mmCIF file of N, CA and C in Angstrom:
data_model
loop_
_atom_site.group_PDB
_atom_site.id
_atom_site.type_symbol
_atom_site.label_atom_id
_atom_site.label_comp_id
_atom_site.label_asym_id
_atom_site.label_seq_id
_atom_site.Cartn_x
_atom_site.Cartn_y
_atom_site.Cartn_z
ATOM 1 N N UNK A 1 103.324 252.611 7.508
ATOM 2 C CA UNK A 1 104.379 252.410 8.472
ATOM 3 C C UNK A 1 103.781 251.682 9.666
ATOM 4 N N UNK A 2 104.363 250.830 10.323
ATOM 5 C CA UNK A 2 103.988 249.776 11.185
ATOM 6 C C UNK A 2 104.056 250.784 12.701
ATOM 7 N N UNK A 3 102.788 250.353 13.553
ATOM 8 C CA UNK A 3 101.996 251.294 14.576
ATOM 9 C C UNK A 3 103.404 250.572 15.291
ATOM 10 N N UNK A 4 103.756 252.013 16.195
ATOM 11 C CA UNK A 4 105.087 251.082 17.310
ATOM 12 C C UNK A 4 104.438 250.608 18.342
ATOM 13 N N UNK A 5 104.771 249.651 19.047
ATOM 14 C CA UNK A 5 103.791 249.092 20.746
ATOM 15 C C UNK A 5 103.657 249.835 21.581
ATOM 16 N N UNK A 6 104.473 251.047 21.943
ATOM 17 C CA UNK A 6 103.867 251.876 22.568
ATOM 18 C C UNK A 6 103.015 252.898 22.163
ATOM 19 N N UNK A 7 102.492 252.730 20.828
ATOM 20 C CA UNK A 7 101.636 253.764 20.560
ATOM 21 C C UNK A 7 100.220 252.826 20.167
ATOM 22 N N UNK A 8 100.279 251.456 20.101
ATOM 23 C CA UNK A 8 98.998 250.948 19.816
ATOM 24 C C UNK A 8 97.799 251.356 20.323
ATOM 25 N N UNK A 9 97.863 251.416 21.831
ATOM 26 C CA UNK A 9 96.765 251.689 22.524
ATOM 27 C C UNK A 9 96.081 252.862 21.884
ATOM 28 N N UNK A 10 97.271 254.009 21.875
ATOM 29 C CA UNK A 10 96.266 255.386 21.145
ATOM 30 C C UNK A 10 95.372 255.008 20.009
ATOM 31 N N UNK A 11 95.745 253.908 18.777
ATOM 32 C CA UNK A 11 95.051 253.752 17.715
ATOM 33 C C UNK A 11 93.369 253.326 18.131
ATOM 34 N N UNK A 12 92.493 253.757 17.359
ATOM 35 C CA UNK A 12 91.057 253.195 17.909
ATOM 36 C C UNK A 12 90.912 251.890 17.598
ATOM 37 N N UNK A 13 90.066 250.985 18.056
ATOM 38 C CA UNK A 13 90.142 249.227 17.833
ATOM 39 C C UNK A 13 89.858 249.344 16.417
ATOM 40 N N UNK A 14 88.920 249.823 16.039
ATOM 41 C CA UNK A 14 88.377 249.685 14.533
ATOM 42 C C UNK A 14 89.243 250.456 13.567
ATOM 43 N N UNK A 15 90.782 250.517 13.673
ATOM 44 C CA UNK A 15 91.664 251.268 13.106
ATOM 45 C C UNK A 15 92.049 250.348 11.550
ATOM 46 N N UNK A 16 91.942 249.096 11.668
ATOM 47 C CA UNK A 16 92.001 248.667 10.301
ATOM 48 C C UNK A 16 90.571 249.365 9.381
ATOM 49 N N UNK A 17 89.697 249.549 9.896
ATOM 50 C CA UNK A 17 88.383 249.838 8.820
ATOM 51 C C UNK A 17 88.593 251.168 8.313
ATOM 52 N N UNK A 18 88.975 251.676 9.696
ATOM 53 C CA UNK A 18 89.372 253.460 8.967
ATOM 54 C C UNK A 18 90.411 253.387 8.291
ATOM 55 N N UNK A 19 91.746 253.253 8.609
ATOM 56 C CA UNK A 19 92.703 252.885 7.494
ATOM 57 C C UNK A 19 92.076 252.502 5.484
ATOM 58 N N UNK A 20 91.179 251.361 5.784
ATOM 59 C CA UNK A 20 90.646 250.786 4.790
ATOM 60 C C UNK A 20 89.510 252.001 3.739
ATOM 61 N N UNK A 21 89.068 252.696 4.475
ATOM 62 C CA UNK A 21 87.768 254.103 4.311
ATOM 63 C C UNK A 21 88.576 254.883 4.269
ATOM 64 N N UNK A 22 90.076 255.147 4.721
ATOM 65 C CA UNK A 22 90.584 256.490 3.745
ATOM 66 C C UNK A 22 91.422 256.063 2.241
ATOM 67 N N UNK A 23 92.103 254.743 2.788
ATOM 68 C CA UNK A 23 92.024 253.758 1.071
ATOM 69 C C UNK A 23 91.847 254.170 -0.068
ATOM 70 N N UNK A 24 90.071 253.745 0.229
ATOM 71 C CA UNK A 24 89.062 253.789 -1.071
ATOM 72 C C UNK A 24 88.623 255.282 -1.087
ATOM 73 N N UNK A 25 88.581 256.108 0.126
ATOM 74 C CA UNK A 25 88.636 257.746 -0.335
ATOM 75 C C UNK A 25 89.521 258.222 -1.620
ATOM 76 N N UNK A 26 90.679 257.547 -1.224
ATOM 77 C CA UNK A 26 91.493 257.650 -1.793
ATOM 78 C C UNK A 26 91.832 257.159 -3.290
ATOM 79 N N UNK A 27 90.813 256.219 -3.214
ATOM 80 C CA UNK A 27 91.225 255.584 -4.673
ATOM 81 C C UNK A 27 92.703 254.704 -4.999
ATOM 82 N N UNK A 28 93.042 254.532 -3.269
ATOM 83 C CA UNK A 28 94.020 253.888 -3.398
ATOM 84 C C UNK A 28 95.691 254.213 -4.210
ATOM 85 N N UNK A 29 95.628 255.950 -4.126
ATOM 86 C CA UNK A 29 96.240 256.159 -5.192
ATOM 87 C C UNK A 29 97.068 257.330 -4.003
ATOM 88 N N UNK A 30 98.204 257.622 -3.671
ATOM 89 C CA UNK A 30 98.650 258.348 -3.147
ATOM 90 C C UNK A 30 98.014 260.033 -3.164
ATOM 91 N N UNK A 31 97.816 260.562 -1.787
ATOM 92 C CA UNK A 31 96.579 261.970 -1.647
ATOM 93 C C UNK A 31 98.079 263.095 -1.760
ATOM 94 N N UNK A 32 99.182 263.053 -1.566
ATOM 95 C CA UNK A 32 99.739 263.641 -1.173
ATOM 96 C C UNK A 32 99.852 264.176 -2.839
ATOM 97 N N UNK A 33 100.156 266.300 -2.782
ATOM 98 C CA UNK A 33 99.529 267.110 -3.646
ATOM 99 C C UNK A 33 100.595 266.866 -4.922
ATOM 100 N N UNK A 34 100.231 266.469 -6.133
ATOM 101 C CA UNK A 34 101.032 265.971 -7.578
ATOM 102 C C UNK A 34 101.343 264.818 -7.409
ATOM 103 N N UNK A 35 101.260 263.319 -6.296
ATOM 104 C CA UNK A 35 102.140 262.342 -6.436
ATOM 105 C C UNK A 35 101.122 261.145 -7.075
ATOM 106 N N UNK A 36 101.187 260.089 -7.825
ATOM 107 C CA UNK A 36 100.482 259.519 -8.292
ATOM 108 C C UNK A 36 100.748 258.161 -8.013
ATOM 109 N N UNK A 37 101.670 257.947 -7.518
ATOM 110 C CA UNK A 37 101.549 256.580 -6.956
ATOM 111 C C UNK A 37 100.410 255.822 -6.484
ATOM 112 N N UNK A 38 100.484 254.505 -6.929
ATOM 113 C CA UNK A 38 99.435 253.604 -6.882
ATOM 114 C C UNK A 38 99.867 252.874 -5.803
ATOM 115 N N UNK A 39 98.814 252.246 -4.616
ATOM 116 C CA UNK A 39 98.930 251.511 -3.994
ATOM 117 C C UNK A 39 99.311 249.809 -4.582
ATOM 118 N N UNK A 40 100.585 249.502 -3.957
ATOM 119 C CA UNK A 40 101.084 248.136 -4.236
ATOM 120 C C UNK A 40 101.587 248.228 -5.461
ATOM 121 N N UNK A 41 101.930 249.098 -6.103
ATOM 122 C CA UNK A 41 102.300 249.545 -7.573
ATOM 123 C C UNK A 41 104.015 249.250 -7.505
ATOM 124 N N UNK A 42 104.655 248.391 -8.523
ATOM 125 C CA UNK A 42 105.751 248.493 -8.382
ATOM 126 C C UNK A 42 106.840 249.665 -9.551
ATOM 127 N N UNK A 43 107.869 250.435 -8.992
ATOM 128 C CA UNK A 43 108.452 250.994 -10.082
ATOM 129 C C UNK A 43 109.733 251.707 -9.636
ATOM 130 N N UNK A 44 109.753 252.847 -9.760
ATOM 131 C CA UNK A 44 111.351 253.740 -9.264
ATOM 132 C C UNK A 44 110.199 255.097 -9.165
ATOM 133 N N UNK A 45 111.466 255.791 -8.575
ATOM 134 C CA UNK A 45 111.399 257.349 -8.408
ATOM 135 C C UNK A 45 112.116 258.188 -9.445
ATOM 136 N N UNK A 46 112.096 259.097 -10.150
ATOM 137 C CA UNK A 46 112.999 259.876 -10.615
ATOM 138 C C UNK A 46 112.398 261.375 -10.666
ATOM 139 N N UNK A 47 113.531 261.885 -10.406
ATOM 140 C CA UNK A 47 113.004 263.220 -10.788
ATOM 141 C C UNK A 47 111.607 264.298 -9.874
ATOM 142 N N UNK A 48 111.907 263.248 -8.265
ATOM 143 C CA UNK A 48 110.812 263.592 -7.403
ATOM 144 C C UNK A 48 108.976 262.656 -7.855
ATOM 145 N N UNK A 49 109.205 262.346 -8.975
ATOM 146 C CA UNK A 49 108.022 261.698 -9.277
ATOM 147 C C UNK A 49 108.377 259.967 -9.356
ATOM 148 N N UNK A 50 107.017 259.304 -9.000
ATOM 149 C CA UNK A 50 107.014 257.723 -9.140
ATOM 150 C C UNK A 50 106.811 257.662 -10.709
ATOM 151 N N UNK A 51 107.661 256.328 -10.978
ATOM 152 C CA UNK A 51 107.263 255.662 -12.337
ATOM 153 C C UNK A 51 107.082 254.396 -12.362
ATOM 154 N N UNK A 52 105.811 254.079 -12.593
ATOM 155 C CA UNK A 52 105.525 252.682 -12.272
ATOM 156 C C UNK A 52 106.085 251.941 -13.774
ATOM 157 N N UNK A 53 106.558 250.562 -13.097
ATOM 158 C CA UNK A 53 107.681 250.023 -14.005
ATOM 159 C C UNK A 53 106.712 249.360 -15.418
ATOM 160 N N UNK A 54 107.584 249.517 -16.435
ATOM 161 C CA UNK A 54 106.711 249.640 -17.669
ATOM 162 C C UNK A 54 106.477 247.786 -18.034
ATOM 163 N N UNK A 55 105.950 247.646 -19.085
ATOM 164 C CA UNK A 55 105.730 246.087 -19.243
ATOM 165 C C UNK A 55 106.962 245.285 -19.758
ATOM 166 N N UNK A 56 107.876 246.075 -20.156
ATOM 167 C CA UNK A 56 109.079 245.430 -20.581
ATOM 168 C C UNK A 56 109.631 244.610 -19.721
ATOM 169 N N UNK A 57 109.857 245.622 -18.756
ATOM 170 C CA UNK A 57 110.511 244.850 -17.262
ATOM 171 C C UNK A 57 109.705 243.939 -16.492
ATOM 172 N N UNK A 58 108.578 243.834 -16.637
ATOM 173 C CA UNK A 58 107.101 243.094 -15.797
ATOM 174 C C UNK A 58 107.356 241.397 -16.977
ATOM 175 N N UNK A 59 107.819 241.617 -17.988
ATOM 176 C CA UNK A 59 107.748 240.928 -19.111
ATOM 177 C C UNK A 59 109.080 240.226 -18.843
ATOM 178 N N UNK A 60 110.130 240.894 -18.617
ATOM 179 C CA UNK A 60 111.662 240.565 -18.123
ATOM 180 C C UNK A 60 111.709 239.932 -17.056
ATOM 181 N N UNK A 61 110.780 239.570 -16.114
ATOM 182 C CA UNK A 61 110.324 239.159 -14.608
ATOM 183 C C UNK A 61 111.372 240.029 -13.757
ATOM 184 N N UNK A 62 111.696 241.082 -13.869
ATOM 185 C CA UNK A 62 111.748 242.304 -12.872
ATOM 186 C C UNK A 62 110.623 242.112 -11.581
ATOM 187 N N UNK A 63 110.955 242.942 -10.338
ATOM 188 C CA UNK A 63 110.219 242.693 -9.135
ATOM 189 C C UNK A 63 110.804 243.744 -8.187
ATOM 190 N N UNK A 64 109.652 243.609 -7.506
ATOM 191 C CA UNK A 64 110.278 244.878 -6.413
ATOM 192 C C UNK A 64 111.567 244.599 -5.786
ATOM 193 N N UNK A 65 112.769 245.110 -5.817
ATOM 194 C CA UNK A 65 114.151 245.096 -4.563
ATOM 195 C C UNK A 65 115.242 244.697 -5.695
ATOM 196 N N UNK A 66 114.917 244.450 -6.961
ATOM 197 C CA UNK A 66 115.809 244.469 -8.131
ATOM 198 C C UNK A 66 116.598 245.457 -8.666
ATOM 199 N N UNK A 67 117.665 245.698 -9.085
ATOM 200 C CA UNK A 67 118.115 246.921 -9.776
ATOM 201 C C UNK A 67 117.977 246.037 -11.379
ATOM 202 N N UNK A 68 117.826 247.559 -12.008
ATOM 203 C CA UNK A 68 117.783 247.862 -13.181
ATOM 204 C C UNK A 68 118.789 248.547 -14.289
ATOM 205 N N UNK A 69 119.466 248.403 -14.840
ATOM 206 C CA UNK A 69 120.460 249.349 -15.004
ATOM 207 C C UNK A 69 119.996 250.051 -16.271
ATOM 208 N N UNK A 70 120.327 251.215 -16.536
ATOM 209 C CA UNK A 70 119.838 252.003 -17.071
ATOM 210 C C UNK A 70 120.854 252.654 -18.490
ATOM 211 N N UNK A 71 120.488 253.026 -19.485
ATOM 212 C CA UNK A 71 121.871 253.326 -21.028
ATOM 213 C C UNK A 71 122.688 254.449 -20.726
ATOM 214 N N UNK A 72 122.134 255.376 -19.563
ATOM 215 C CA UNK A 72 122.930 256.095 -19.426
ATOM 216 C C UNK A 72 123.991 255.964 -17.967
ATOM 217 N N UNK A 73 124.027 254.670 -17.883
ATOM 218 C CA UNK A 73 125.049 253.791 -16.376
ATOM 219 C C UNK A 73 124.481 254.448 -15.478
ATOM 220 N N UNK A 74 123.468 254.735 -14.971
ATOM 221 C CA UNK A 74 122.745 255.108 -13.639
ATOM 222 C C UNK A 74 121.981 253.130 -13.351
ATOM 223 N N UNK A 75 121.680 253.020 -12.275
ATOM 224 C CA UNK A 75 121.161 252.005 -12.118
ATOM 225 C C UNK A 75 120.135 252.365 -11.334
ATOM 226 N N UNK A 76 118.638 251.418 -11.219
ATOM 227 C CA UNK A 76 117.482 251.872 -10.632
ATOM 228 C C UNK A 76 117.367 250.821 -9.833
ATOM 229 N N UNK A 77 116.503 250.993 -8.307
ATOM 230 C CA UNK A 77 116.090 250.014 -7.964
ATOM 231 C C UNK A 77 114.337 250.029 -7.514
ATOM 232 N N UNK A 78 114.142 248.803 -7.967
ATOM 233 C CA UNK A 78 112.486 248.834 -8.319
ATOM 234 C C UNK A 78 111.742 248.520 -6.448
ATOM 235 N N UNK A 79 111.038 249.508 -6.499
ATOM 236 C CA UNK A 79 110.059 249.542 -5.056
ATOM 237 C C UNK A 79 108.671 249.473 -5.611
ATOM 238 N N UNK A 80 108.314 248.724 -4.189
ATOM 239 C CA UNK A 80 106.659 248.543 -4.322
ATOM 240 C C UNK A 80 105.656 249.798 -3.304
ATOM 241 N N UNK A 81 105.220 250.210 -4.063
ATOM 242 C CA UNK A 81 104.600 251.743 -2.973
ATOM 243 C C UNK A 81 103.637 251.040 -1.863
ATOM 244 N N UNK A 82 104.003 251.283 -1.248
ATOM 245 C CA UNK A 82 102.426 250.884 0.017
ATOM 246 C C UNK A 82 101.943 252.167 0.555
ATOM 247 N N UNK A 83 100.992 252.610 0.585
ATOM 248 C CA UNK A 83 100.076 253.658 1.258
ATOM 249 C C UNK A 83 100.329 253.800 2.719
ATOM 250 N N UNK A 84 100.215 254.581 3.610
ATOM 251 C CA UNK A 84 100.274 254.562 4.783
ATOM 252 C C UNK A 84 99.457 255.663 5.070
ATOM 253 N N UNK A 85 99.162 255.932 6.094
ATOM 254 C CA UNK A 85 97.568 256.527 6.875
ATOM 255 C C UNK A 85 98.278 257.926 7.455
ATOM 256 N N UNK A 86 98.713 259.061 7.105
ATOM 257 C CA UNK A 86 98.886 259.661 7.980
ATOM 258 C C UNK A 86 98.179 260.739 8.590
ATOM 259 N N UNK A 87 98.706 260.910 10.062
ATOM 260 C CA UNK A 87 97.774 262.108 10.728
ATOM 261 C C UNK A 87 98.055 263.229 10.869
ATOM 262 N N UNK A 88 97.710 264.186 9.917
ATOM 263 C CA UNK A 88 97.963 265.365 10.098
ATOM 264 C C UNK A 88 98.566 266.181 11.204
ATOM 265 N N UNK A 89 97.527 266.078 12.557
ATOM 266 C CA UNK A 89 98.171 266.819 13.316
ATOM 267 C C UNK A 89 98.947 265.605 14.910
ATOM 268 N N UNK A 90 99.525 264.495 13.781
ATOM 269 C CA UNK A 90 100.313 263.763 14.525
ATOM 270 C C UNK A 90 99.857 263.098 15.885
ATOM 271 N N UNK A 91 98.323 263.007 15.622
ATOM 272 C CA UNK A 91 98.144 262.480 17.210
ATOM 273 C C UNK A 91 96.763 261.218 16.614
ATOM 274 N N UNK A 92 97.431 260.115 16.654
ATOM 275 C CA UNK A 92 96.364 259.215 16.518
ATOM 276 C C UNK A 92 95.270 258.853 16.930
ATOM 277 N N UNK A 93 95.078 259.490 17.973
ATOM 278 C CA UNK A 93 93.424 259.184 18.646
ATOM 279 C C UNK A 93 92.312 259.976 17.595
ATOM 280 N N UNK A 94 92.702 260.922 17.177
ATOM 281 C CA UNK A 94 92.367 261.898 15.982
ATOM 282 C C UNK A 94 91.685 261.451 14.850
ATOM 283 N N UNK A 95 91.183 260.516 14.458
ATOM 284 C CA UNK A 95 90.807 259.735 13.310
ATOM 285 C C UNK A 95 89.833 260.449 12.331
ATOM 286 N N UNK A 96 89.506 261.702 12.766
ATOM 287 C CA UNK A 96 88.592 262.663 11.747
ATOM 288 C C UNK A 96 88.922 262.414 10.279
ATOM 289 N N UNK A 97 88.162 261.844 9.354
ATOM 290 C CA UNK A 97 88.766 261.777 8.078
ATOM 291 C C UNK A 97 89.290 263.273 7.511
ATOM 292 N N UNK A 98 89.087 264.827 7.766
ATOM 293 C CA UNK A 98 90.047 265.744 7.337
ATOM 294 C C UNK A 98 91.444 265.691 8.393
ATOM 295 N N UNK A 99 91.756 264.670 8.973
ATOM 296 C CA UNK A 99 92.841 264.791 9.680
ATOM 297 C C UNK A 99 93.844 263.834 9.015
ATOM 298 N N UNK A 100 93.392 262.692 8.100
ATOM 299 C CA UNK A 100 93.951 261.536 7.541
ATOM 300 C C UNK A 100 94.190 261.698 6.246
ATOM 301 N N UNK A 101 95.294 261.395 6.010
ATOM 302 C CA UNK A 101 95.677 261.042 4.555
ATOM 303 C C UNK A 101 96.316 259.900 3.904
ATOM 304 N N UNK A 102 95.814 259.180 2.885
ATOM 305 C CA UNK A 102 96.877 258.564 2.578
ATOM 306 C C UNK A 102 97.704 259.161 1.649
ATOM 307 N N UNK A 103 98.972 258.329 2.165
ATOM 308 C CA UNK A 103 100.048 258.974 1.732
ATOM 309 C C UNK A 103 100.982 257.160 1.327
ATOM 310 N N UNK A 104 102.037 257.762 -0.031
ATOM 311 C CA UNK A 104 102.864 256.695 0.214
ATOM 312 C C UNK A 104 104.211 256.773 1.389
ATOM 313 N N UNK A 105 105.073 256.272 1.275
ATOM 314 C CA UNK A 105 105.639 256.384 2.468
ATOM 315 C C UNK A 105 106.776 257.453 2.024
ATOM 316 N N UNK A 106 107.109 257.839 1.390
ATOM 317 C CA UNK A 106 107.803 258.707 0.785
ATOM 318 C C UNK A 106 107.363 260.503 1.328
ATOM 319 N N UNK A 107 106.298 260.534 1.168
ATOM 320 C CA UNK A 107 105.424 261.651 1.668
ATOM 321 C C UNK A 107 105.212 261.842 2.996
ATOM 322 N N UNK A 108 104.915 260.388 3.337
ATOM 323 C CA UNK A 108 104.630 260.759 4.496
ATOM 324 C C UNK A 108 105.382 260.527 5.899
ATOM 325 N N UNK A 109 107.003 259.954 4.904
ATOM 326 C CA UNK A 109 108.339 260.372 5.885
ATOM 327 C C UNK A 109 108.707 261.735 5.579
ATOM 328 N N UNK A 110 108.421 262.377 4.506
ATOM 329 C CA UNK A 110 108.900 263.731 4.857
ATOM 330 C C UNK A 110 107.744 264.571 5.467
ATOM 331 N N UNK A 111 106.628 264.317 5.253
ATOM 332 C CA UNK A 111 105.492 265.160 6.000
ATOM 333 C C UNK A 111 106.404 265.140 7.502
ATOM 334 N N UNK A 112 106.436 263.553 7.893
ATOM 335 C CA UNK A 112 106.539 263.969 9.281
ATOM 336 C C UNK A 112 108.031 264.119 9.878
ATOM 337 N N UNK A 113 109.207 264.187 8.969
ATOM 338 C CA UNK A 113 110.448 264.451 9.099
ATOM 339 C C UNK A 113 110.942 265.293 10.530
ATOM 340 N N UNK A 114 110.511 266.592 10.743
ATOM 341 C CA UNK A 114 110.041 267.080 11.622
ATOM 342 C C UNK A 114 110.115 266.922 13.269
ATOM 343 N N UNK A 115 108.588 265.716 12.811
ATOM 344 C CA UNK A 115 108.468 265.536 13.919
ATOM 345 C C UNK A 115 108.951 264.594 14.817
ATOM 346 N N UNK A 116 109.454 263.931 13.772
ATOM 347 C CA UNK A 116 110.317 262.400 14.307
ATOM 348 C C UNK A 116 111.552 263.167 14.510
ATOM 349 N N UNK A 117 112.253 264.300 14.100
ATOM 350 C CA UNK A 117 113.301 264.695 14.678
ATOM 351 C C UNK A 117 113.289 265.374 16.205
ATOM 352 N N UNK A 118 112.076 265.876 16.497
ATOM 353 C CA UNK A 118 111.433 266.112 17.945
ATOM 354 C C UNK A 118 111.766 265.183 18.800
ATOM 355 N N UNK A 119 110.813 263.978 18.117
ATOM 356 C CA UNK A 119 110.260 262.795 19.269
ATOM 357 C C UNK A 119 111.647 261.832 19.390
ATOM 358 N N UNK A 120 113.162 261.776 18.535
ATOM 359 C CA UNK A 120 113.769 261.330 18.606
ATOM 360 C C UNK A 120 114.663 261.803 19.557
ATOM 361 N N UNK A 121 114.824 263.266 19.742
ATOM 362 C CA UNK A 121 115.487 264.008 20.400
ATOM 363 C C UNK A 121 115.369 264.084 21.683
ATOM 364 N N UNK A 122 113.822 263.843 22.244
ATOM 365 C CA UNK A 122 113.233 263.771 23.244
ATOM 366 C C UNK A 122 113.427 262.487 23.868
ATOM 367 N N UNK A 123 113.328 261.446 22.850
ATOM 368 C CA UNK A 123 113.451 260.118 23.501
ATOM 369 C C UNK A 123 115.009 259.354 23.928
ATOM 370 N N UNK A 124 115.859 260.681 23.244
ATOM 371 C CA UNK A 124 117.445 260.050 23.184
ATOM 372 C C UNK A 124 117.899 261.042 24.538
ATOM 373 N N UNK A 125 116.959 262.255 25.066
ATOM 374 C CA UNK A 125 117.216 263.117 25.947
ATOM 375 C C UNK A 125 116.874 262.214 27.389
ATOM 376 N N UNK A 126 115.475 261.971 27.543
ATOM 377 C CA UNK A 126 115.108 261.225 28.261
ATOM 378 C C UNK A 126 115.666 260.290 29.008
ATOM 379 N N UNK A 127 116.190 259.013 27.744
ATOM 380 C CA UNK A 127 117.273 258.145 28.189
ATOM 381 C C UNK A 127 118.775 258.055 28.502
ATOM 382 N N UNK A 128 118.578 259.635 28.670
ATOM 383 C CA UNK A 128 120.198 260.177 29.235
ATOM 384 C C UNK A 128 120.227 260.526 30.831
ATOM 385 N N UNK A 129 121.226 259.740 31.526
ATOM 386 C CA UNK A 129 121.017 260.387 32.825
ATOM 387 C C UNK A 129 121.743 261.686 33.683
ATOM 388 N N UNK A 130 121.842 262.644 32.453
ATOM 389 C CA UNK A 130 122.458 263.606 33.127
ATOM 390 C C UNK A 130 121.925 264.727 32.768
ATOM 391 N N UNK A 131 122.349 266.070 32.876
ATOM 392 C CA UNK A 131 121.364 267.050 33.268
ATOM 393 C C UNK A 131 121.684 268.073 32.201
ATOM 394 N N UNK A 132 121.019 268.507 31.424
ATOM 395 C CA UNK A 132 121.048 269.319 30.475
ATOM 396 C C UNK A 132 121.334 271.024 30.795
ATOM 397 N N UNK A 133 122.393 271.306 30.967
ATOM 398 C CA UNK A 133 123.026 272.716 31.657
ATOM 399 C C UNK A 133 122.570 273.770 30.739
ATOM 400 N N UNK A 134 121.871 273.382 29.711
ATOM 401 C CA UNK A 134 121.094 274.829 28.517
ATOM 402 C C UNK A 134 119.799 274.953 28.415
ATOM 403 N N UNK A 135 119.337 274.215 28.780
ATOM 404 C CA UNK A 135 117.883 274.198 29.348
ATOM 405 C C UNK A 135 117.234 275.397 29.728
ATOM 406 N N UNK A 136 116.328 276.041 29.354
ATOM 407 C CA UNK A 136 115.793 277.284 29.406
ATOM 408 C C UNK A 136 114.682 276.693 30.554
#
């Protein structure tokens, strides 16, 4: 997931190398616990699990953002997994490799589901100019 501009500064300068060193920790293969997604891997989801798309469709010139339709009239649409770096305890200056995971983005929008419902709440509170009468 793309660093927002106000949070660049927190990232450390050498944040592409670490990104790159939890990667290859990784094997490039999604860390998050049962998911097997491959980095840059194209395919669908079903059933909570990735399925990377078989050679038929690679053979069919299928591509990531395509639908697929399927014998039982469900239709699929084919995604490309990208890895993303996440931080455990949500604070990027943090770069401890037991604090990092890769994750595909799937994981690691619901890892942080949460907390983006916090920081959204906070940031939609903020930009309100009136006064919150429940406020403890």
């Amino acid at each position: 997931m793309p660093i927002r501009p106000e949070n660049k500064a927190r990232y450390p300068k050498d944040w592409p190398q670490v990104r790159e060193r939890i990667l290859r920790r990784a094997l490039w293969r999604c860390e998050y616990p049962g998911c097997t997604a491959l980095h840059r891997d194209v395919g669908y989801w079903r059933d909570g699990r990735f399925v990377p798309m078989g050679r038929a469709l690679r053979d069919a010139g299928y591509k990531a953002g395509d639908r697929v339709a399927c014998s039982d009239g469900t239709e699929l649409k084919l995604l490309m997994i990208v890895l993303t770096i996440a931080h455990l305890d949500h604070t990027p200056e943090n770069c401890a490799d037991e604090n990092l995971r890769a994750w595909c983005q799937r994981h690691h929008l619901g890892y942080d589901a949460k907390h983006h419902a916090q920081t959204a709440y906070r940031s939609r509170k903020d930009a309100t100019p009136t006064v919150d009468m429940f406020a403890h």
